[in-house]
Amino acid sequence: MSAAEIRPANAADLPLVTGIYAHAVLYGTATFELIPPDLAEMTRRFDALKHGGFPYFVAALDGRVIGYAYAGPYRPRPAYRFTVENSVYLQPDIHRRGIGLQLLQRLIGESEARGYRQMIAVIGDSANAGSIGVHAKCGFQMIGTHPNVGFKFGRWLDTVMMQRALGEGAETLPADAES
Ligand SMILES: CC(C)(COP(=O)(O)OP(=O)(O)OC[C@H]1O[C@@H](n2cnc3c(N)ncnc32)[C@H](O)[C@@H]1OP(=O)(O)O)[C@@H](O)C(=O)NCCC(=O)NCCS
């Protein structure tokens, strides 16, 4: 199999991105959404991230999109503006071939280049070894677990918080330090 290409996402990628996420919503516990968003909603989310200055990448194998990753606002209040929350999803039959790692590494590099200072992963389900593992491999540290904050597929679910400094992290002040 050829190597995955990691590249910025564009609107034409969104039908496949929508399908990948729909599978995660319907069959997985990484996301706490219960109803898969349709293409129009995924397009609205993509546009909001793009216009907000956040990075969004896809992974393609032989030209076909098989995964994606993006960073978005961690929380909306303005003092959080240097902190992003990340998302990464792959087509299920392509797991454990290093592509999640490639996507996340590219996302980290681009987020650093755009001046963000912290990246937070809010991982659905303590049993999500793949997500916890790929974040640990990218230098994320375990912050803690919110026990039993979700309910999906008839059971209570934790969220696992992991975090990684980006670039100079908190070692220097941001450009607009006076505010
Ligand atoms: C999480 C996810 C993106 C990881 O992508 P992936 O391509 O399968 O992972 P990679 O092959 O890049 O793995 C990189 C490293 O992560 C760790 N890892 C990945 N899957 C793992 C698993 N199931 N168990 C333990 N460690 C795992 C390993 O350290 C691995 O390196 P190694 O294979 O050399 O040991 C993918 O499994 C996925 O899409 N899962 C469902 C959705 C999801 O949970 N998304 C995250 C939302 S926060």
PDB file of N, CA, C and O and ligand atoms in Angstrom, residues 24 29-31 86-92 94-103 121-124 128-135 137, ligand 1:
ATOM      1  N   ALA A  24     -18.106   6.895  13.352  1.00  0.00           N
ATOM      2  CA  ALA A  24     -17.651   7.067  14.742  1.00  0.00           C
ATOM      3  C   ALA A  24     -18.816   7.419  15.665  1.00  0.00           C
ATOM      4  O   ALA A  24     -18.871   6.969  16.820  1.00  0.00           O
ATOM      5  N   THR A  29     -17.405   5.282  20.822  1.00  0.00           N
ATOM      6  CA  THR A  29     -17.595   6.102  22.015  1.00  0.00           C
ATOM      7  C   THR A  29     -16.567   7.236  22.114  1.00  0.00           C
ATOM      8  O   THR A  29     -16.494   7.921  23.131  1.00  0.00           O
ATOM      9  N   ALA A  30     -15.770   7.439  21.050  1.00  0.00           N
ATOM     10  CA  ALA A  30     -14.804   8.548  21.070  1.00  0.00           C
ATOM     11  C   ALA A  30     -15.544   9.880  21.064  1.00  0.00           C
ATOM     12  O   ALA A  30     -15.109  10.858  21.672  1.00  0.00           O
ATOM     13  N   THR A  31     -16.661   9.932  20.343  1.00  0.00           N
ATOM     14  CA  THR A  31     -17.482  11.144  20.317  1.00  0.00           C
ATOM     15  C   THR A  31     -18.772  10.906  21.091  1.00  0.00           C
ATOM     16  O   THR A  31     -19.352   9.824  21.032  1.00  0.00           O
ATOM     17  N   ASN A  86      -8.202  19.346  19.938  1.00  0.00           N
ATOM     18  CA  ASN A  86      -8.009  18.643  18.666  1.00  0.00           C
ATOM     19  C   ASN A  86      -8.978  17.478  18.491  1.00  0.00           C
ATOM     20  O   ASN A  86      -9.500  16.937  19.467  1.00  0.00           O
ATOM     21  N   SER A  87      -9.172  17.115  17.223  1.00  0.00           N
ATOM     22  CA  SER A  87      -9.964  15.932  16.867  1.00  0.00           C
ATOM     23  C   SER A  87      -9.225  15.173  15.780  1.00  0.00           C
ATOM     24  O   SER A  87      -8.664  15.800  14.875  1.00  0.00           O
ATOM     25  N   VAL A  88      -9.246  13.848  15.853  1.00  0.00           N
ATOM     26  CA  VAL A  88      -8.628  13.026  14.801  1.00  0.00           C
ATOM     27  C   VAL A  88      -9.446  11.745  14.640  1.00  0.00           C
ATOM     28  O   VAL A  88      -9.747  11.076  15.622  1.00  0.00           O
ATOM     29  N   TYR A  89      -9.813  11.453  13.408  1.00  0.00           N
ATOM     30  CA  TYR A  89     -10.635  10.272  13.114  1.00  0.00           C
ATOM     31  C   TYR A  89     -10.145   9.591  11.845  1.00  0.00           C
ATOM     32  O   TYR A  89      -9.868  10.264  10.845  1.00  0.00           O
ATOM     33  N   LEU A  90     -10.107   8.264  11.901  1.00  0.00           N
ATOM     34  CA  LEU A  90      -9.716   7.485  10.727  1.00  0.00           C
ATOM     35  C   LEU A  90     -10.822   6.504  10.363  1.00  0.00           C
ATOM     36  O   LEU A  90     -11.578   6.062  11.242  1.00  0.00           O
ATOM     37  N   GLN A  91     -10.844   6.157   9.096  1.00  0.00           N
ATOM     38  CA  GLN A  91     -11.706   5.069   8.648  1.00  0.00           C
ATOM     39  C   GLN A  91     -11.309   3.807   9.437  1.00  0.00           C
ATOM     40  O   GLN A  91     -10.112   3.523   9.572  1.00  0.00           O
ATOM     41  N   PRO A  92     -12.270   3.028   9.978  1.00  0.00           N
ATOM     42  CA  PRO A  92     -11.921   1.956  10.917  1.00  0.00           C
ATOM     43  C   PRO A  92     -10.991   0.878  10.375  1.00  0.00           C
ATOM     44  O   PRO A  92     -10.183   0.344  11.114  1.00  0.00           O
ATOM     45  N   ILE A  94      -8.474   1.172   8.660  1.00  0.00           N
ATOM     46  CA  ILE A  94      -7.120   1.696   8.394  1.00  0.00           C
ATOM     47  C   ILE A  94      -6.405   2.004   9.707  1.00  0.00           C
ATOM     48  O   ILE A  94      -5.392   2.682   9.720  1.00  0.00           O
ATOM     49  N   HIS A  95      -6.970   1.538  10.811  1.00  0.00           N
ATOM     50  CA  HIS A  95      -6.328   1.836  12.099  1.00  0.00           C
ATOM     51  C   HIS A  95      -4.988   1.113  12.228  1.00  0.00           C
ATOM     52  O   HIS A  95      -4.766   0.078  11.638  1.00  0.00           O
ATOM     53  N   ARG A  96      -4.147   1.700  13.077  1.00  0.00           N
ATOM     54  CA  ARG A  96      -2.873   1.116  13.534  1.00  0.00           C
ATOM     55  C   ARG A  96      -1.864   0.929  12.397  1.00  0.00           C
ATOM     56  O   ARG A  96      -1.096  -0.026  12.363  1.00  0.00           O
ATOM     57  N   ARG A  97      -1.886   1.896  11.473  1.00  0.00           N
ATOM     58  CA  ARG A  97      -0.868   1.877  10.415  1.00  0.00           C
ATOM     59  C   ARG A  97      -0.050   3.159  10.428  1.00  0.00           C
ATOM     60  O   ARG A  97       0.586   3.505   9.438  1.00  0.00           O
ATOM     61  N   GLY A  98      -0.152   3.878  11.549  1.00  0.00           N
ATOM     62  CA  GLY A  98       0.681   5.077  11.702  1.00  0.00           C
ATOM     63  C   GLY A  98       0.071   6.345  11.128  1.00  0.00           C
ATOM     64  O   GLY A  98       0.679   7.423  11.191  1.00  0.00           O
ATOM     65  N   ILE A  99      -1.151   6.247  10.583  1.00  0.00           N
ATOM     66  CA  ILE A  99      -1.718   7.420   9.897  1.00  0.00           C
ATOM     67  C   ILE A  99      -2.305   8.417  10.894  1.00  0.00           C
ATOM     68  O   ILE A  99      -2.187   9.640  10.708  1.00  0.00           O
ATOM     69  N   GLY A 100      -2.889   7.911  11.979  1.00  0.00           N
ATOM     70  CA  GLY A 100      -3.362   8.820  13.035  1.00  0.00           C
ATOM     71  C   GLY A 100      -2.202   9.638  13.588  1.00  0.00           C
ATOM     72  O   GLY A 100      -2.317  10.855  13.813  1.00  0.00           O
ATOM     73  N   LEU A 101      -1.082   8.977  13.781  1.00  0.00           N
ATOM     74  CA  LEU A 101       0.121   9.651  14.284  1.00  0.00           C
ATOM     75  C   LEU A 101       0.576  10.738  13.303  1.00  0.00           C
ATOM     76  O   LEU A 101       0.851  11.873  13.700  1.00  0.00           O
ATOM     77  N   GLN A 102       0.608  10.402  12.026  1.00  0.00           N
ATOM     78  CA  GLN A 102       1.022  11.385  11.013  1.00  0.00           C
ATOM     79  C   GLN A 102       0.099  12.605  11.012  1.00  0.00           C
ATOM     80  O   GLN A 102       0.541  13.746  10.933  1.00  0.00           O
ATOM     81  N   LEU A 103      -1.212  12.333  11.073  1.00  0.00           N
ATOM     82  CA  LEU A 103      -2.192  13.437  11.070  1.00  0.00           C
ATOM     83  C   LEU A 103      -1.995  14.339  12.285  1.00  0.00           C
ATOM     84  O   LEU A 103      -1.987  15.570  12.174  1.00  0.00           O
ATOM     85  N   ALA A 121      -6.734  17.347  24.327  1.00  0.00           N
ATOM     86  CA  ALA A 121      -7.530  16.250  23.776  1.00  0.00           C
ATOM     87  C   ALA A 121      -8.563  15.862  24.824  1.00  0.00           C
ATOM     88  O   ALA A 121      -8.208  15.574  25.968  1.00  0.00           O
ATOM     89  N   VAL A 122      -9.818  15.905  24.427  1.00  0.00           N
ATOM     90  CA  VAL A 122     -10.901  15.438  25.299  1.00  0.00           C
ATOM     91  C   VAL A 122     -11.341  14.096  24.715  1.00  0.00           C
ATOM     92  O   VAL A 122     -12.058  14.045  23.716  1.00  0.00           O
ATOM     93  N   ILE A 123     -10.850  13.025  25.309  1.00  0.00           N
ATOM     94  CA  ILE A 123     -11.000  11.694  24.711  1.00  0.00           C
ATOM     95  C   ILE A 123     -12.206  10.989  25.316  1.00  0.00           C
ATOM     96  O   ILE A 123     -12.276  10.778  26.535  1.00  0.00           O
ATOM     97  N   GLY A 124     -13.140  10.641  24.442  1.00  0.00           N
ATOM     98  CA  GLY A 124     -14.318   9.923  24.896  1.00  0.00           C
ATOM     99  C   GLY A 124     -13.946   8.492  25.253  1.00  0.00           C
ATOM    100  O   GLY A 124     -13.357   7.786  24.414  1.00  0.00           O
ATOM    101  N   ASN A 128     -10.621   3.939  25.377  1.00  0.00           N
ATOM    102  CA  ASN A 128     -10.174   4.290  24.021  1.00  0.00           C
ATOM    103  C   ASN A 128      -8.644   4.258  23.952  1.00  0.00           C
ATOM    104  O   ASN A 128      -7.972   5.289  23.899  1.00  0.00           O
ATOM    105  N   ALA A 129      -8.104   3.027  23.954  1.00  0.00           N
ATOM    106  CA  ALA A 129      -6.642   2.850  24.003  1.00  0.00           C
ATOM    107  C   ALA A 129      -5.972   3.469  22.786  1.00  0.00           C
ATOM    108  O   ALA A 129      -4.853   3.990  22.885  1.00  0.00           O
ATOM    109  N   GLY A 130      -6.618   3.420  21.625  1.00  0.00           N
ATOM    110  CA  GLY A 130      -6.015   3.973  20.420  1.00  0.00           C
ATOM    111  C   GLY A 130      -5.788   5.464  20.543  1.00  0.00           C
ATOM    112  O   GLY A 130      -4.710   5.981  20.252  1.00  0.00           O
ATOM    113  N   SER A 131      -6.809   6.169  20.999  1.00  0.00           N
ATOM    114  CA  SER A 131      -6.679   7.618  21.109  1.00  0.00           C
ATOM    115  C   SER A 131      -5.701   8.008  22.226  1.00  0.00           C
ATOM    116  O   SER A 131      -4.839   8.868  22.035  1.00  0.00           O
ATOM    117  N   ILE A 132      -5.811   7.358  23.355  1.00  0.00           N
ATOM    118  CA  ILE A 132      -4.880   7.656  24.463  1.00  0.00           C
ATOM    119  C   ILE A 132      -3.451   7.357  24.009  1.00  0.00           C
ATOM    120  O   ILE A 132      -2.531   8.156  24.223  1.00  0.00           O
ATOM    121  N   GLY A 133      -3.282   6.245  23.299  1.00  0.00           N
ATOM    122  CA  GLY A 133      -1.940   5.854  22.852  1.00  0.00           C
ATOM    123  C   GLY A 133      -1.345   6.811  21.847  1.00  0.00           C
ATOM    124  O   GLY A 133      -0.178   7.203  21.947  1.00  0.00           O
ATOM    125  N   VAL A 134      -2.131   7.233  20.870  1.00  0.00           N
ATOM    126  CA  VAL A 134      -1.578   8.114  19.837  1.00  0.00           C
ATOM    127  C   VAL A 134      -1.268   9.497  20.426  1.00  0.00           C
ATOM    128  O   VAL A 134      -0.270  10.127  20.073  1.00  0.00           O
ATOM    129  N   HIS A 135      -2.097   9.958  21.351  1.00  0.00           N
ATOM    130  CA  HIS A 135      -1.807  11.253  21.987  1.00  0.00           C
ATOM    131  C   HIS A 135      -0.553  11.155  22.859  1.00  0.00           C
ATOM    132  O   HIS A 135       0.291  12.053  22.850  1.00  0.00           O
ATOM    133  N   LYS A 137       1.937   9.224  22.398  1.00  0.00           N
ATOM    134  CA  LYS A 137       3.092   9.148  21.482  1.00  0.00           C
ATOM    135  C   LYS A 137       3.450  10.520  20.913  1.00  0.00           C
ATOM    136  O   LYS A 137       4.587  10.767  20.532  1.00  0.00           O
TER     137      LYS A 137
HETATM  138  C1  LIG B   1      -7.260   7.201  17.565  1.00  0.00           C
HETATM  139  C2  LIG B   1      -6.861   6.983  16.121  1.00  0.00           C
HETATM  140  C3  LIG B   1      -6.955   8.302  15.354  1.00  0.00           C
HETATM  141  C4  LIG B   1      -5.411   6.487  16.110  1.00  0.00           C
HETATM  142  O1  LIG B   1      -4.977   6.400  14.773  1.00  0.00           O
HETATM  143  P1  LIG B   1      -4.188   5.128  14.229  1.00  0.00           P
HETATM  144  O2  LIG B   1      -3.720   5.414  12.848  1.00  0.00           O
HETATM  145  O3  LIG B   1      -5.021   3.917  14.433  1.00  0.00           O
HETATM  146  O4  LIG B   1      -2.939   5.059  15.220  1.00  0.00           O
HETATM  147  P2  LIG B   1      -1.410   4.901  14.787  1.00  0.00           P
HETATM  148  O5  LIG B   1      -1.243   3.656  13.971  1.00  0.00           O
HETATM  149  O6  LIG B   1      -0.925   6.166  14.192  1.00  0.00           O
HETATM  150  O7  LIG B   1      -0.752   4.663  16.215  1.00  0.00           O
HETATM  151  C5  LIG B   1       0.281   5.482  16.698  1.00  0.00           C
HETATM  152  C6  LIG B   1       0.601   5.022  18.089  1.00  0.00           C
HETATM  153  O8  LIG B   1      -0.521   5.209  18.952  1.00  0.00           O
HETATM  154  C7  LIG B   1      -0.598   4.112  19.873  1.00  0.00           C
HETATM  155  N1  LIG B   1      -1.793   3.318  19.558  1.00  0.00           N
HETATM  156  C8  LIG B   1      -2.578   3.378  18.466  1.00  0.00           C
HETATM  157  N2  LIG B   1      -3.614   2.525  18.556  1.00  0.00           N
HETATM  158  C9  LIG B   1      -3.473   1.901  19.744  1.00  0.00           C
HETATM  159  C10 LIG B   1      -4.236   0.920  20.413  1.00  0.00           C
HETATM  160  N3  LIG B   1      -5.354   0.405  19.887  1.00  0.00           N
HETATM  161  N4  LIG B   1      -3.815   0.506  21.630  1.00  0.00           N
HETATM  162  C11 LIG B   1      -2.716   1.028  22.192  1.00  0.00           C
HETATM  163  N5  LIG B   1      -1.936   1.981  21.598  1.00  0.00           N
HETATM  164  C12 LIG B   1      -2.320   2.409  20.401  1.00  0.00           C
HETATM  165  C13 LIG B   1       0.652   3.286  19.669  1.00  0.00           C
HETATM  166  O9  LIG B   1       1.694   3.854  20.462  1.00  0.00           O
HETATM  167  C14 LIG B   1       0.926   3.546  18.204  1.00  0.00           C
HETATM  168  O10 LIG B   1       2.261   3.336  17.835  1.00  0.00           O
HETATM  169  P3  LIG B   1       2.743   1.844  17.444  1.00  0.00           P
HETATM  170  O11 LIG B   1       1.746   1.298  16.460  1.00  0.00           O
HETATM  171  O12 LIG B   1       4.106   2.082  16.851  1.00  0.00           O
HETATM  172  O13 LIG B   1       2.758   1.060  18.722  1.00  0.00           O
HETATM  173  C15 LIG B   1      -7.757   5.901  15.432  1.00  0.00           C
HETATM  174  O14 LIG B   1      -7.626   4.704  16.139  1.00  0.00           O
HETATM  175  C16 LIG B   1      -9.221   6.288  15.381  1.00  0.00           C
HETATM  176  O15 LIG B   1      -9.657   6.931  14.440  1.00  0.00           O
HETATM  177  N6  LIG B   1     -10.006   5.856  16.393  1.00  0.00           N
HETATM  178  C17 LIG B   1     -11.435   6.115  16.464  1.00  0.00           C
HETATM  179  C18 LIG B   1     -11.751   7.564  16.669  1.00  0.00           C
HETATM  180  C19 LIG B   1     -11.028   8.157  17.847  1.00  0.00           C
HETATM  181  O16 LIG B   1     -10.942   7.567  18.912  1.00  0.00           O
HETATM  182  N7  LIG B   1     -10.523   9.381  17.645  1.00  0.00           N
HETATM  183  C20 LIG B   1      -9.883  10.161  18.669  1.00  0.00           C
HETATM  184  C21 LIG B   1     -10.881  11.128  19.234  1.00  0.00           C
HETATM  185  S1  LIG B   1     -10.199  11.997  20.642  1.00  0.00           S
END
